[in-house]
mmCIF file of C-alpha atoms in Angstrom:
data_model
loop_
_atom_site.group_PDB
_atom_site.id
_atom_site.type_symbol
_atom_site.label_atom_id
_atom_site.label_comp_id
_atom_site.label_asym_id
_atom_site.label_seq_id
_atom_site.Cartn_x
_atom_site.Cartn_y
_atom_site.Cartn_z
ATOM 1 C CA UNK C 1 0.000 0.000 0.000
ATOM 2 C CA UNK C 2 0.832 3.719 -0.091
ATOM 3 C CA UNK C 3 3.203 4.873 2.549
ATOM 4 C CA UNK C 4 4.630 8.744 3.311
ATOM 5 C CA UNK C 5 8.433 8.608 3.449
ATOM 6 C CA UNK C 6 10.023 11.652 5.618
ATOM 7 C CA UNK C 7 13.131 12.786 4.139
ATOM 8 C CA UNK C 8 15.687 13.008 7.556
ATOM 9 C CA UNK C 9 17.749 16.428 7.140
ATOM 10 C CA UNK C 10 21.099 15.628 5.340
ATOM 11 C CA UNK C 11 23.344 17.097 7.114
ATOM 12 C CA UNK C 12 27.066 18.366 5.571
ATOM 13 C CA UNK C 13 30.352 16.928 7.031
ATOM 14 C CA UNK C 14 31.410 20.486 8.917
ATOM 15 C CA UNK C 15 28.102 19.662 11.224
ATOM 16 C CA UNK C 16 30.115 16.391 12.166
ATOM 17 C CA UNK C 17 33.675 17.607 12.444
ATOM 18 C CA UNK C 18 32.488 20.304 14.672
ATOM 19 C CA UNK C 19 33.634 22.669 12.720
ATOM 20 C CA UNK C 20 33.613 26.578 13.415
ATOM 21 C CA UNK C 21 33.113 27.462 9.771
ATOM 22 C CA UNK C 22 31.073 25.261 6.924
ATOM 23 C CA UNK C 23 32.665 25.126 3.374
ATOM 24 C CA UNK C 24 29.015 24.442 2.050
ATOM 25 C CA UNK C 25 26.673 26.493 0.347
ATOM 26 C CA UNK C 26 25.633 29.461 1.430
ATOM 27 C CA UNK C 27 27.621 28.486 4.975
ATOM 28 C CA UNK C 28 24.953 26.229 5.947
ATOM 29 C CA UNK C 29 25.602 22.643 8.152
ATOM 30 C CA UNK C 30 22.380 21.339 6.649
ATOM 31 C CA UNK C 31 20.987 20.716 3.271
ATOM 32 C CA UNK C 32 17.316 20.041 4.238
ATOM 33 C CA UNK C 33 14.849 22.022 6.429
ATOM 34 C CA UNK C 34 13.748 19.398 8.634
ATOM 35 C CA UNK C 35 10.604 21.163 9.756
ATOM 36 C CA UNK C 36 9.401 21.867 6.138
ATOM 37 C CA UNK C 37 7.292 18.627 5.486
ATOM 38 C CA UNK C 38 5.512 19.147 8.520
ATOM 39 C CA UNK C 39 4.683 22.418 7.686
ATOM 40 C CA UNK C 40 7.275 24.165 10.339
ATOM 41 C CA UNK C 41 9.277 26.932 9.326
ATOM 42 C CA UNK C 42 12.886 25.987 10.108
ATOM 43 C CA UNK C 43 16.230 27.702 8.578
ATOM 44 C CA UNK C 44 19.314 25.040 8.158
ATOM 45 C CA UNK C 45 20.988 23.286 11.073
ATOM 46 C CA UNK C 46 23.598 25.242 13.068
ATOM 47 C CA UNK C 47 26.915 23.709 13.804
ATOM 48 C CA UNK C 48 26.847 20.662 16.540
ATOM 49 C CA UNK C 49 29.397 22.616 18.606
ATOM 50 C CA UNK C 50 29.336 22.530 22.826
ATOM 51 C CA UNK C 51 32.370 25.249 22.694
ATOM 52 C CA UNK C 52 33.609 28.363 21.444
ATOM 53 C CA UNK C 53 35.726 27.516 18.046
ATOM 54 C CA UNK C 54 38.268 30.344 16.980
ATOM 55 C CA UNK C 55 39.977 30.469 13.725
ATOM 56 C CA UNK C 56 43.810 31.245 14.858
ATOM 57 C CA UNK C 57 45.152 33.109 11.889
ATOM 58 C CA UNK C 58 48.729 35.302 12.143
ATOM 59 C CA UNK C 59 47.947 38.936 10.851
ATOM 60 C CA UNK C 60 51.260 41.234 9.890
ATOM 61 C CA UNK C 61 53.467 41.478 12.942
ATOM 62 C CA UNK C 62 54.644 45.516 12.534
ATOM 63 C CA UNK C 63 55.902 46.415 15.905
ATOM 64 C CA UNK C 64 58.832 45.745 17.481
ATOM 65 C CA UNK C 65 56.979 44.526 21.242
ATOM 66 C CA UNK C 66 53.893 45.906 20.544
ATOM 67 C CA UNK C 67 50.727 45.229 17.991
ATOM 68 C CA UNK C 68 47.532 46.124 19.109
ATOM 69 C CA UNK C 69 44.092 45.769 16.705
ATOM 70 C CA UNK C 70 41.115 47.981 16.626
ATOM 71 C CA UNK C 71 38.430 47.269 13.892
ATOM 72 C CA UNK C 72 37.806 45.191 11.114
ATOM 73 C CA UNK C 73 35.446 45.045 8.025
ATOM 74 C CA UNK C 74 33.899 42.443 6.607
ATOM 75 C CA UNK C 75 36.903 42.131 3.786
ATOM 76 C CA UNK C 76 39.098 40.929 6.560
ATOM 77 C CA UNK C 77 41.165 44.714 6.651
ATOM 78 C CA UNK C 78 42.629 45.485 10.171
ATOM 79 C CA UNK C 79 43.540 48.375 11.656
ATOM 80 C CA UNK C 80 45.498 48.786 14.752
ATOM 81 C CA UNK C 81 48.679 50.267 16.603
ATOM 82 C CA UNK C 82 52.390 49.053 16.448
ATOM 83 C CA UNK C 83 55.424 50.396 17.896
ATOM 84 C CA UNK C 84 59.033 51.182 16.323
ATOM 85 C CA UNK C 85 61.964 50.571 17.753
ATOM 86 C CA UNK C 86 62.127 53.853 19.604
ATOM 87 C CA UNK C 87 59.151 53.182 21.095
ATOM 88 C CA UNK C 88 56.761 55.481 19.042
ATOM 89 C CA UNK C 89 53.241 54.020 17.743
ATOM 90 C CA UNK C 90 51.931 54.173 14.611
ATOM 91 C CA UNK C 91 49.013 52.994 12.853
ATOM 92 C CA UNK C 92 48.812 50.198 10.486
ATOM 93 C CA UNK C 93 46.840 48.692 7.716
ATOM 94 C CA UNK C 94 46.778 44.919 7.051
ATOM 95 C CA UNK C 95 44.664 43.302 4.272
ATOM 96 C CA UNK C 96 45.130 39.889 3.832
ATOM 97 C CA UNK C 97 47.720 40.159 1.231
ATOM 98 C CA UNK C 98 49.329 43.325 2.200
ATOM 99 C CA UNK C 99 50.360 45.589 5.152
ATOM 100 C CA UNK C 100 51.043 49.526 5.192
ATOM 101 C CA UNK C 101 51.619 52.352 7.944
ATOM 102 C CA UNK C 102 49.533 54.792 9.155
ATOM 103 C CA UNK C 103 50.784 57.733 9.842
ATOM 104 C CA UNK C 104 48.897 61.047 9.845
ATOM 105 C CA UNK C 105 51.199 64.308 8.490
ATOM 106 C CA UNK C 106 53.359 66.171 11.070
ATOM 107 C CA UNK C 107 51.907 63.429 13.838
ATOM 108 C CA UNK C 108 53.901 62.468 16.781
ATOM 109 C CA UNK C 109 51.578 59.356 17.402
ATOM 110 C CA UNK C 110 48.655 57.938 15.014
ATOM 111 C CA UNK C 111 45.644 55.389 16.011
ATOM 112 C CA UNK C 112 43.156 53.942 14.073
ATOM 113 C CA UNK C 113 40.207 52.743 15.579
ATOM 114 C CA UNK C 114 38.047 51.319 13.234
ATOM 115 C CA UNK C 115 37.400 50.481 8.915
ATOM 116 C CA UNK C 116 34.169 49.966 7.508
ATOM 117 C CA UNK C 117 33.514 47.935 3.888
ATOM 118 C CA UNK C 118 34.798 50.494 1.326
ATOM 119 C CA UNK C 119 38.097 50.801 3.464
ATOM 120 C CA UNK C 120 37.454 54.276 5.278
ATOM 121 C CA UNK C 121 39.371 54.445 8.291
ATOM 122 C CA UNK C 122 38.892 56.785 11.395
ATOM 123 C CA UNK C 123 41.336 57.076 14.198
ATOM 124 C CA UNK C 124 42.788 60.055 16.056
ATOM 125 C CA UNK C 125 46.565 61.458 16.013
ATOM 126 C CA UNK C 126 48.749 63.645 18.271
ATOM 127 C CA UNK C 127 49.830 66.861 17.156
ATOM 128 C CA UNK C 128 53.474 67.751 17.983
ATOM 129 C CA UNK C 129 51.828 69.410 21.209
ATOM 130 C CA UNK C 130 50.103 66.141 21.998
ATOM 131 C CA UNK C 131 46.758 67.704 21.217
ATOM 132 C CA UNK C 132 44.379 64.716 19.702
ATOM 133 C CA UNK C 133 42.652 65.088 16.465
ATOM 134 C CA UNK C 134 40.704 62.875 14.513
ATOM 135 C CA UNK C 135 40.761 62.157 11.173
ATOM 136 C CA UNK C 136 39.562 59.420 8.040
ATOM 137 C CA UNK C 137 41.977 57.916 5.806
ATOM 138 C CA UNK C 138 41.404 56.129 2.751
ATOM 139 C CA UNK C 139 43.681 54.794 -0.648
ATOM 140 C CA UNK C 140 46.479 57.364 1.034
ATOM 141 C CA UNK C 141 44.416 60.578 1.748
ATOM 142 C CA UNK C 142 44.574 61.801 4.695
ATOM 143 C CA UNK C 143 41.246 64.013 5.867
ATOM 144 C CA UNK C 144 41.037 65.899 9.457
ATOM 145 C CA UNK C 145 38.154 65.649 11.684
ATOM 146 C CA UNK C 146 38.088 68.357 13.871
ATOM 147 C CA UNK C 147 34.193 69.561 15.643
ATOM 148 C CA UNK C 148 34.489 73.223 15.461
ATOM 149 C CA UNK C 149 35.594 75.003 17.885
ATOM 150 C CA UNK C 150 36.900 72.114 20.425
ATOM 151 C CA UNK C 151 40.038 71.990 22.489
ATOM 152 C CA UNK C 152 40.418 68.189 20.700
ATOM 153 C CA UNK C 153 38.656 65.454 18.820
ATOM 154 C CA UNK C 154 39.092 61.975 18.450
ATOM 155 C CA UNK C 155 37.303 59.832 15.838
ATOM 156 C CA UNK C 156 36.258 56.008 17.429
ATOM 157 C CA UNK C 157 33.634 54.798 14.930
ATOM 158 C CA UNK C 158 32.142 55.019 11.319
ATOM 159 C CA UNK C 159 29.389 52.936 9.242
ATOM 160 C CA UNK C 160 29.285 51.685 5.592
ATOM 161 C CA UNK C 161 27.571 55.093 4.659
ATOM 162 C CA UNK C 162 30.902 56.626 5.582
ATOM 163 C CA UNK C 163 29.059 58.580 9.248
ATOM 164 C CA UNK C 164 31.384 58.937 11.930
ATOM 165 C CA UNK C 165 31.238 59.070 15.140
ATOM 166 C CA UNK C 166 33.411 60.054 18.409
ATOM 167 C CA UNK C 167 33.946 62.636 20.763
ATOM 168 C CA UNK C 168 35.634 66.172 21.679
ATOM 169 C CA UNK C 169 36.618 68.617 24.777
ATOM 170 C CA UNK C 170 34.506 71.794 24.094
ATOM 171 C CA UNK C 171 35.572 75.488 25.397
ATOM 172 C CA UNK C 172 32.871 74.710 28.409
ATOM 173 C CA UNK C 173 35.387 71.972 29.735
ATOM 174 C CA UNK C 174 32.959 69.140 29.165
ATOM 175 C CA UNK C 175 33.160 65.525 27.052
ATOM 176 C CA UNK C 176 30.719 65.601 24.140
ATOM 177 C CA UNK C 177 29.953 62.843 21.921
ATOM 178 C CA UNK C 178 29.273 63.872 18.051
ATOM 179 C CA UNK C 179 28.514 62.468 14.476
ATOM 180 C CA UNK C 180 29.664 63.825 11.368
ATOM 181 C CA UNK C 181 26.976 62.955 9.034
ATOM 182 C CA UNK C 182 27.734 64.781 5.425
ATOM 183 C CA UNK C 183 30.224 67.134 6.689
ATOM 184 C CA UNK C 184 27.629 68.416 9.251
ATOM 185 C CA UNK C 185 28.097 67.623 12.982
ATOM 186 C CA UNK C 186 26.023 66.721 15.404
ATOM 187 C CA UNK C 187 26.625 67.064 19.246
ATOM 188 C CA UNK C 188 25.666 63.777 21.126
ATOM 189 C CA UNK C 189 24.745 64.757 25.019
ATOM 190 C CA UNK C 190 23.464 62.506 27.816
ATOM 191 C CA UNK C 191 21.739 64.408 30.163
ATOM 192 C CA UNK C 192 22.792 65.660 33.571
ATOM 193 C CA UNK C 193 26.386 66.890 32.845
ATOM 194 C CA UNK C 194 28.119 63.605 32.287
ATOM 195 C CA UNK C 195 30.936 63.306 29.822
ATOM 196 C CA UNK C 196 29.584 61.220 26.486
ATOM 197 C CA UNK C 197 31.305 59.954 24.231
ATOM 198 C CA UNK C 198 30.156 57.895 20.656
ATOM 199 C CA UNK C 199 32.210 54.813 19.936
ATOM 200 C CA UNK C 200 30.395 53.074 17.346
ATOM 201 C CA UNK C 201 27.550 53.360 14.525
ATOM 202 C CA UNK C 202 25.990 50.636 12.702
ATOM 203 C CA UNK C 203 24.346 51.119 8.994
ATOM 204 C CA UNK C 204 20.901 51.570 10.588
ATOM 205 C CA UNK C 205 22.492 54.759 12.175
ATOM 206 C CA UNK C 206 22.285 53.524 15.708
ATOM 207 C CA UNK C 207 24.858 54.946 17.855
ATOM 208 C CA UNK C 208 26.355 53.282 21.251
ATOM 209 C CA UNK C 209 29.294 54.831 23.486
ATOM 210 C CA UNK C 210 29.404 55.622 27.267
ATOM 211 C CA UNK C 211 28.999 58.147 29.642
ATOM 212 C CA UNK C 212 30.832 59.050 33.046
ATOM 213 C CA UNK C 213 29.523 61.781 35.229
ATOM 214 C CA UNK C 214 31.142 64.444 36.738
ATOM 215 C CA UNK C 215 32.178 65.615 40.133
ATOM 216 C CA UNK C 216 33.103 69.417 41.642
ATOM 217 C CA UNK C 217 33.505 70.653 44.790
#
């Protein structure tokens, strides 16, 4: 007689092996949705892992005691901090076939904090009077970031729409956050005279940083 045959959920070797990352299709550790025939919506399998799996993979070693990584895009580009064999830092570049220096004009110290997708960096420097500044970098051009009118600025974060965000000491002594949206910037203040600052922005425009309040006598 007629009989209804289930079709178990193939599953792809990387599900087996445990393995952090799965060289099939689309990523996936299963080829069927299980739940499907029984009218259940179910997305593929994730991987049979009890543990935290890290892929262990040697970036450019620049400094001479000292590397130090910031941000990365989805292309695999790093940004970070090294130091020379004097002991000053510089910024670095590392893509997975190549590696440059980052190293704003006339700076006594450069770091990078973060690169989104089309390779725009942010980061701050020091000037020769130690004063930080931020500033965006991309295929060698250097651009300063500097909120208008602040004692200093210092760039932590930007999204794939090129908005950055980050944080300066204004002439009334206090910690403001800001985004640079299009050339135009925007203060970012939590209430109640605490010091803000911005540290990152996703593509939806969300912005996260911290606060810390203040305290006089």
């Amino acid at each position: 007689g007629p009989f209804s045959y289930h079709v178990t959920e193939g599953m792809f070797i990387d599900f087996y092996t445990r393995s952090n990352h799965s060289r099939s299709v689309s990523g996936q550790y299963s080829f069927f949705e299980i739940g499907e025939q029984y009218g259940l919506q179910t997305g593929p399998s994730t991987p049979c892992t009890g543990h935290v799996e890290l892929n262990n993979e040697e970036i450019f070693s620049f400094g001479t005691s000292l590397t130090e990584v910031f941000g990365i895009n989805n292309n695999d580009a790093i940004v970070g901090i090294y130091d020379d064999a004097a002991g000053n830092i510089h910024g670095f570049l590392s893509t997975p076939t190549t590696g440059q220096s980052i190293d704003y004009p006339g700076a006594i110290e450069t770091r990078p904090s973060k690169i989104n997708d089309s390779g725009i960096v942010v980061g701050y420097y020091l000037d020769a009077a130690g004063i930080p500044h931020g500033f965006s970098f991309k295929d060698g051009q250097y651009s300063p970031i500097d909120f208008p009118g602040a004692f200093d600025t210092a760039a932590y974060g930007v999204n794939r729409f090129g908005d950055i965000v980050g944080a300066y000491d204004g002439q009334d002594f206090f910690t403001h956050g800001f985004l640079l949206h299009q050339v135009v910037f925007t203060t970012i203040d939590f209430p109640f005279k605490h010091a803000s600052l911005a540290t990152a922005i996703n593509s939806g425009s969300s912005i996260v940083g911290f606060t810390a309040q203040y305290f006089g006598v």
